Short mmCIF file of C-alpha atoms in Angstrom, two decimals:
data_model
loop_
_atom_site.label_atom_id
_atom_site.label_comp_id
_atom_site.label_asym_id
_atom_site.label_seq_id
_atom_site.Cartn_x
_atom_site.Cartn_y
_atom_site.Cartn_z
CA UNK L 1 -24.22 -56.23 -20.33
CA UNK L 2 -22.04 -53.16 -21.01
CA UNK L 3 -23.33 -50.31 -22.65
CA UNK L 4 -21.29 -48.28 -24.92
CA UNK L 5 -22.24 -44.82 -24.84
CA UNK L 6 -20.86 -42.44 -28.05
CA UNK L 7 -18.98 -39.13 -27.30
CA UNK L 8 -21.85 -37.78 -28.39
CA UNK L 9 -24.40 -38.51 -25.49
CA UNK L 10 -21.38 -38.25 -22.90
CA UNK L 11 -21.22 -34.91 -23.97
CA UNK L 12 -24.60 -34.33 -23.54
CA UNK L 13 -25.07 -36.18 -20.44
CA UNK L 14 -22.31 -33.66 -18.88
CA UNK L 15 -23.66 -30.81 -19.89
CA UNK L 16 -26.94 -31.60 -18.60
CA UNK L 17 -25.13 -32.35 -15.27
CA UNK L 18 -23.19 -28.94 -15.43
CA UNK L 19 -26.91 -27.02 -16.26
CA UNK L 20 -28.45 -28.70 -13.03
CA UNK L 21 -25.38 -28.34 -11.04
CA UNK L 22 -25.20 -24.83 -11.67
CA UNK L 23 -29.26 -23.97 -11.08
CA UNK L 24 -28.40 -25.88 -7.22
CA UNK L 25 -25.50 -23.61 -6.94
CA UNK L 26 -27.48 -20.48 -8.11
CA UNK L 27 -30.24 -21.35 -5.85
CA UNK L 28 -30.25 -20.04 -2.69
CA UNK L 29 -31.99 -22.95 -0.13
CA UNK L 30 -34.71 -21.61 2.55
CA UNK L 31 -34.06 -21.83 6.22
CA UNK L 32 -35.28 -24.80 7.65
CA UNK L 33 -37.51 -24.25 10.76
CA UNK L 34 -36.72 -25.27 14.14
CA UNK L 35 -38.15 -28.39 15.39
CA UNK L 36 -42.07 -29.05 16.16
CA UNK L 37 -43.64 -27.56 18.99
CA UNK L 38 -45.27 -30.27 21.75
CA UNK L 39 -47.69 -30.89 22.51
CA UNK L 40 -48.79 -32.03 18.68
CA UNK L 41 -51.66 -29.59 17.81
CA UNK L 42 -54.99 -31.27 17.42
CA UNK L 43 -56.26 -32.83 14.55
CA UNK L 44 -60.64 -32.21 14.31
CA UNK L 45 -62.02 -35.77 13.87
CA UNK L 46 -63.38 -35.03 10.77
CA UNK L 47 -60.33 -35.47 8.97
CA UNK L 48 -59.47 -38.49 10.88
CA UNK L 49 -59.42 -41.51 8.13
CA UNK L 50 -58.16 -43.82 10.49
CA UNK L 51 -56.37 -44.55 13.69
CA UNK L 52 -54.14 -46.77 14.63
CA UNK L 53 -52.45 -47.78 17.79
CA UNK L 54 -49.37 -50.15 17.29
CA UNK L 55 -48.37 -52.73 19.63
CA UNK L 56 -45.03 -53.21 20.68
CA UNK L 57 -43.36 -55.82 18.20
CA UNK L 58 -45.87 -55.47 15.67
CA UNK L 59 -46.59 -54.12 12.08
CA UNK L 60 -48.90 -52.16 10.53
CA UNK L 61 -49.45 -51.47 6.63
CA UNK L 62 -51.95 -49.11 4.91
CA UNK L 63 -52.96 -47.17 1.34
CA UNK L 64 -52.63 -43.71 1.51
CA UNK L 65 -53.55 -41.21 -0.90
CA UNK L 66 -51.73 -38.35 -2.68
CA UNK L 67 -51.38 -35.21 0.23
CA UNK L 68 -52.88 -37.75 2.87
CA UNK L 69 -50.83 -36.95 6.07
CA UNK L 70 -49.88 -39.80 8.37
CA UNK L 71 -48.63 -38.83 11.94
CA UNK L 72 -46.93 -40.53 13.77
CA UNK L 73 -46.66 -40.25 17.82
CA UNK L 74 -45.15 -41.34 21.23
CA UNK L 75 -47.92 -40.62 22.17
CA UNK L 76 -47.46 -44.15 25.55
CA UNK L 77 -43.38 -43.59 25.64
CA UNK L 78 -40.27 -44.19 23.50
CA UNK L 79 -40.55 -46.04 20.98
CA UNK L 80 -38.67 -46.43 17.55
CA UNK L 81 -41.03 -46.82 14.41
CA UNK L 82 -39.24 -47.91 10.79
CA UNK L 83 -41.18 -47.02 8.01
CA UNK L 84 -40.84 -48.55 3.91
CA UNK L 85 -42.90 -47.69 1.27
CA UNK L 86 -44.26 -48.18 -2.11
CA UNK L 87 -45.79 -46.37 -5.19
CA UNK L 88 -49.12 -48.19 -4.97
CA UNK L 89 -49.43 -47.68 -9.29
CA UNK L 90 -45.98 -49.17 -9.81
CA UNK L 91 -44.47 -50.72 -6.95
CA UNK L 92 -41.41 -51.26 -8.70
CA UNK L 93 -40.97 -47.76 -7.56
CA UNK L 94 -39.96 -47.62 -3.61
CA UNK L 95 -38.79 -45.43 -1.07
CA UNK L 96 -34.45 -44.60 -1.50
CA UNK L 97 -32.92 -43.19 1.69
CA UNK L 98 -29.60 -43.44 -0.18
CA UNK L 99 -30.79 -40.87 -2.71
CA UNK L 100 -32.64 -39.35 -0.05
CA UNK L 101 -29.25 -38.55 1.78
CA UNK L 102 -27.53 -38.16 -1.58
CA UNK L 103 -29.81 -35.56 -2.99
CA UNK L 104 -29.93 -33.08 0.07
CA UNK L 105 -26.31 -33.32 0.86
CA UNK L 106 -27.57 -34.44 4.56
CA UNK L 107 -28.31 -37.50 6.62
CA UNK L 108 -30.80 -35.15 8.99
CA UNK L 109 -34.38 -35.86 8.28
CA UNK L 110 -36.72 -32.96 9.51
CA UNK L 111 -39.34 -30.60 9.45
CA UNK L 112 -39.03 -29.51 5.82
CA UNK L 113 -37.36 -32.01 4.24
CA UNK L 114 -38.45 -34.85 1.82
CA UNK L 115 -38.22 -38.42 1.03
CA UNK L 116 -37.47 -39.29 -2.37
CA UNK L 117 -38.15 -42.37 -4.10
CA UNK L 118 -35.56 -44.42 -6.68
CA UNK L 119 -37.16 -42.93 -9.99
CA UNK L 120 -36.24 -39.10 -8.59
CA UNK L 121 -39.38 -38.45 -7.05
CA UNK L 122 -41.16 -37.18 -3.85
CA UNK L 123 -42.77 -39.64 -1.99
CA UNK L 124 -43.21 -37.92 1.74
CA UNK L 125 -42.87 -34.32 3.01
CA UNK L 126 -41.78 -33.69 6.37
CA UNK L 127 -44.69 -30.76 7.64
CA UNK L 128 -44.13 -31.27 11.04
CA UNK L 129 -41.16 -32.72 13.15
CA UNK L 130 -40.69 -32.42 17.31
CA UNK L 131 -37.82 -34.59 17.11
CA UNK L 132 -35.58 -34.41 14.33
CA UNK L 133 -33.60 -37.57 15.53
CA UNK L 134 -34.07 -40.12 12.59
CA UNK L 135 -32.39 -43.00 11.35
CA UNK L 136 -30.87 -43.37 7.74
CA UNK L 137 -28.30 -45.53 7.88
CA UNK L 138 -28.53 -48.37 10.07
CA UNK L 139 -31.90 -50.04 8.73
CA UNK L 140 -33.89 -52.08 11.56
CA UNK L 141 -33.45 -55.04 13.61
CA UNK L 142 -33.07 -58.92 12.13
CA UNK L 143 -33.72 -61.95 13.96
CA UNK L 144 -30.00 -62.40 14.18
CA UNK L 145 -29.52 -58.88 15.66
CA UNK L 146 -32.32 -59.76 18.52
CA UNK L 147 -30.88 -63.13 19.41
CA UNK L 148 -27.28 -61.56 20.07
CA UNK L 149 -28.95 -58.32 22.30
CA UNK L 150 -32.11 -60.00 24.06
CA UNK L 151 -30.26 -63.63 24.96
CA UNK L 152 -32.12 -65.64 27.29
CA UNK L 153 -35.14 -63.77 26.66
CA UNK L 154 -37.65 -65.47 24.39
CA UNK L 155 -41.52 -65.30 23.49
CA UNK L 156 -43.76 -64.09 20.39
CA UNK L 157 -43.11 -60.46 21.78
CA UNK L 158 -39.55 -60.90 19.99
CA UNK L 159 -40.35 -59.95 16.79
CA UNK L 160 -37.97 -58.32 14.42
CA UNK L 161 -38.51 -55.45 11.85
CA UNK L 162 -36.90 -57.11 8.71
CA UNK L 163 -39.60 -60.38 9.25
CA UNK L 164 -42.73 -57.91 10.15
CA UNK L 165 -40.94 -56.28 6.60
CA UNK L 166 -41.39 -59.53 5.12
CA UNK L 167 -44.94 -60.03 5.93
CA UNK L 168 -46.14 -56.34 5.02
CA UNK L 169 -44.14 -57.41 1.36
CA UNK L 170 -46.16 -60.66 1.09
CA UNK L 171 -49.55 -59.65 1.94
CA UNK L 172 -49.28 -56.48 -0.39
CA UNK L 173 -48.48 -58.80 -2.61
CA UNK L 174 -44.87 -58.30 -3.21
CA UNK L 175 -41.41 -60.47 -2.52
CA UNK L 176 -39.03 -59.61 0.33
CA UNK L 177 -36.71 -58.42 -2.57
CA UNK L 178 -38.82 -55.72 -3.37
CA UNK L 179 -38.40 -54.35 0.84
CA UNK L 180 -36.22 -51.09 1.08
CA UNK L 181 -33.81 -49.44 3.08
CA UNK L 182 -36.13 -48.70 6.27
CA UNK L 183 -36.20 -45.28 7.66
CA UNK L 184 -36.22 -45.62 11.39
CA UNK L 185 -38.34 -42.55 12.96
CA UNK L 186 -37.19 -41.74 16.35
CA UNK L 187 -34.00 -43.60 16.33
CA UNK L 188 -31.66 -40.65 17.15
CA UNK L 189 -28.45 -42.36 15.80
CA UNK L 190 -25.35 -40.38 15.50
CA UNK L 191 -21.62 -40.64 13.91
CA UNK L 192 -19.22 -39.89 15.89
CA UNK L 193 -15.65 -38.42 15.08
CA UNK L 194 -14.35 -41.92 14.22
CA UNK L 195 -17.42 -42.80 12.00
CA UNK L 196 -18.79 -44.94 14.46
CA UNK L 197 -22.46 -44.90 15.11
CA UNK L 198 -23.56 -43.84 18.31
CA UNK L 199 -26.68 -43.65 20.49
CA UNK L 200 -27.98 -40.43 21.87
CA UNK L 201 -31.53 -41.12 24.04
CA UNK L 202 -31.55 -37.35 25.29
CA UNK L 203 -32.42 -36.34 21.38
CA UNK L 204 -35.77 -38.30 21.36
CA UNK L 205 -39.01 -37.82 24.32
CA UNK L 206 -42.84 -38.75 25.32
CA UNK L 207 -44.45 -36.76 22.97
CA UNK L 208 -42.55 -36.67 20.19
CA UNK L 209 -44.09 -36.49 16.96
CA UNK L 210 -43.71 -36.56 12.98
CA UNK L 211 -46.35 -35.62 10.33
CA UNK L 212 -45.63 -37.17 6.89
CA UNK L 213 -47.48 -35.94 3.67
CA UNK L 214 -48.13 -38.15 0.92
CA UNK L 215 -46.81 -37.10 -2.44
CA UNK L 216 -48.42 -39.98 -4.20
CA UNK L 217 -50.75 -42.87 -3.73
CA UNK L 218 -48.55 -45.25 -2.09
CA UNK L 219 -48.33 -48.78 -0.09
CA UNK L 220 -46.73 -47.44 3.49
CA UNK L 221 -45.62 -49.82 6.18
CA UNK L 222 -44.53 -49.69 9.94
CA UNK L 223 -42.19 -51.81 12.52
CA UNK L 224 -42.33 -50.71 15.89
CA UNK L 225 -39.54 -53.00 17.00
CA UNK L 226 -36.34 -51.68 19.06
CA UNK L 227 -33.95 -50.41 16.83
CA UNK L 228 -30.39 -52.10 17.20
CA UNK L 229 -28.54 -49.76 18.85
CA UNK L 230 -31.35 -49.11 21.23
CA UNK L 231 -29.42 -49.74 24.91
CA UNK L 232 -32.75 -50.86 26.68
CA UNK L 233 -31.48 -54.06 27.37
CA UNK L 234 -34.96 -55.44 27.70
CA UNK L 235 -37.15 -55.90 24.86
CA UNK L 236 -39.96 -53.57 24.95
CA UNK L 237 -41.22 -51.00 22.85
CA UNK L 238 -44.18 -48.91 23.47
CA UNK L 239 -47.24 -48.73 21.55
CA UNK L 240 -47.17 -46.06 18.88
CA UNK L 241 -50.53 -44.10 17.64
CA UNK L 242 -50.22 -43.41 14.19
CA UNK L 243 -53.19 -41.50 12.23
CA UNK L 244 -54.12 -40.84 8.85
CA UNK L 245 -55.35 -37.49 7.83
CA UNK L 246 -57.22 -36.44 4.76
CA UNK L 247 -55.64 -34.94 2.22
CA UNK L 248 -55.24 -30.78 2.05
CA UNK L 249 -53.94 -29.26 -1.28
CA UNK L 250 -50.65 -28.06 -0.17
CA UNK L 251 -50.05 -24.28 -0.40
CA UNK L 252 -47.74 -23.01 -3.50
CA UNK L 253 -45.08 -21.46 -0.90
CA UNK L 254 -45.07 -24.59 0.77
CA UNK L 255 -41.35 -25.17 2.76
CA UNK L 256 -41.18 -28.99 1.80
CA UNK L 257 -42.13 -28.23 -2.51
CA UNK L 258 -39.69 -24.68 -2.49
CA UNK L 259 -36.89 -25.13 0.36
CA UNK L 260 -34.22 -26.31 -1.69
CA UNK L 261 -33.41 -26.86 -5.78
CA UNK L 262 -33.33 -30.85 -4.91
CA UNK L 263 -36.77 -30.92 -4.02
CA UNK L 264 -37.86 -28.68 -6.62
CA UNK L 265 -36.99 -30.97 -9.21
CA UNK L 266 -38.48 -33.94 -7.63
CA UNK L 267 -41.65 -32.41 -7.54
CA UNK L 268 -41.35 -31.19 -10.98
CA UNK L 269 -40.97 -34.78 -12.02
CA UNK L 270 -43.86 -36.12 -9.75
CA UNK L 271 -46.03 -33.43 -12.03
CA UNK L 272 -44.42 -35.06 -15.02
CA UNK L 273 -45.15 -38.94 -14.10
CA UNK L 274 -48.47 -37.32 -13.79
CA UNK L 275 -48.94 -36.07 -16.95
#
């Protein structure tokens, strides 16, 4: 159904635009830091909340509460983890790397960046990143998109990240129209000059790590199936440890909540869904 609007609230809906457009201007953005240092600095076990170690070809799904930290590691090789999520109060309300991208004017995810949802709002800070090679674009692999690059090989450990998707949806009790856009950690995609995407294996290593921060109770799930540009001919990924961490009350200078005006404002309305 179209909506007619009246020149009234066009108006107003410009000027509103023009006020935040010229706050992001005004603002001058912090200096991201440079990457992670390796090895990933210890975590004492008695914040641990749970560990998990991911098979090859599998899923994973968990609840994690607001300024819970999940990390995520190479800790047995290269592997390439893709990650959805959910507001666990309203899970109408689900990760959006499109707005992600949109919103920081960039399709690098690192150390200092956030994840926003589709209602405007913060759903994971980036604390710590050793890798910085991330996947927005592409999504994960299908069970078409295995059949074409692993022909002639067959078995259970063929599993694709769209139907381990699919499962995660259904036992959270959700439909497969209610999966995102998956963000694939360690998937260092790039585009090059010709806007084709490209594969660069030298930008990801053993060891690599991420550390994501909950900004809100949320439903999180994990692939750790090859992504589809991943030129490993032969399927198979490496398990991948991924802990959760007990929450810390974030500092008010924190990088992620002050770098740049974007995340300032999703923040602002996290602390007004809140309210």
């Amino acid at each position: 159904m179209h909506i007619r609007r009246s020149p009234e609230e066009i108006a107003a809906n410009r000027a509103r635009y023009e006020e935040h457009q010229k706050k992001g201007l005004e603002f001058a953005p912090k200096a991201l830091p440079a990457k992670s240092a390796k090895p990933a600095p210890p975590i004492d076990a008695d914040t641990i909340v749970h560990q998990e170690k991911l098979p090859g070809g599998w899923y994973w799904w968990t609840r994690v509460k607001a300024n819970e930290t999940l990390r995520i590691a190479l800790d047995e090789g290269f592997s390439t983890v893709s990650v959805v999520a959910w507001n666990a109060e309203d899970p109408t309300e689900r990760m959006n790397l499109p707005d992600t991208v949109k919103v920081q004017w960039t399709t690098g995810l690192g150390k200092g960046r956030v994840i926003f949802s589709d209602m405007g709002k913060v759903m994971f800070s980036i604390t710590e990143d050793s890798s910085g090679a991330h996947d927005v674009l592409m999504g994960g692999s299908t069970a078409a998109s295995n059949a074409r690059k692993y022909a002639g090989q067959n078995g259970p450990a063929l599993r694709n990240t769209r139907d381990n998707f699919v499962l995660i949806a259904t036992k959270s009790g959700l439909d497969k129209r209610d999966i995102p856009a998956a963000l694939a950690l360690f998937a260092p995609v790039r585009v090059d000059a010709d806007g084709k995407f490209e594969w660069k294996p030298d930008l990801v290593e053993d060891g690599d790590y991420v550390d994501l921060r909950a900004e809100m109770d949320m439903i999180v799930g994990f692939s750790n199936c090859p992504h589809p540009l991943d030129l490993n001919p032969v399927y198979a990924p490496n398990p991948v440890s991924i802990i959760r961490i007990a929450a810390i009350e974030p500092a008010v200078d924190d990088l992620c909540r002050t770098a740049t005006a974007e995340a300032i404002r999703g923040f602002e309305n996290n602390a007004f869904a809140a309210l």
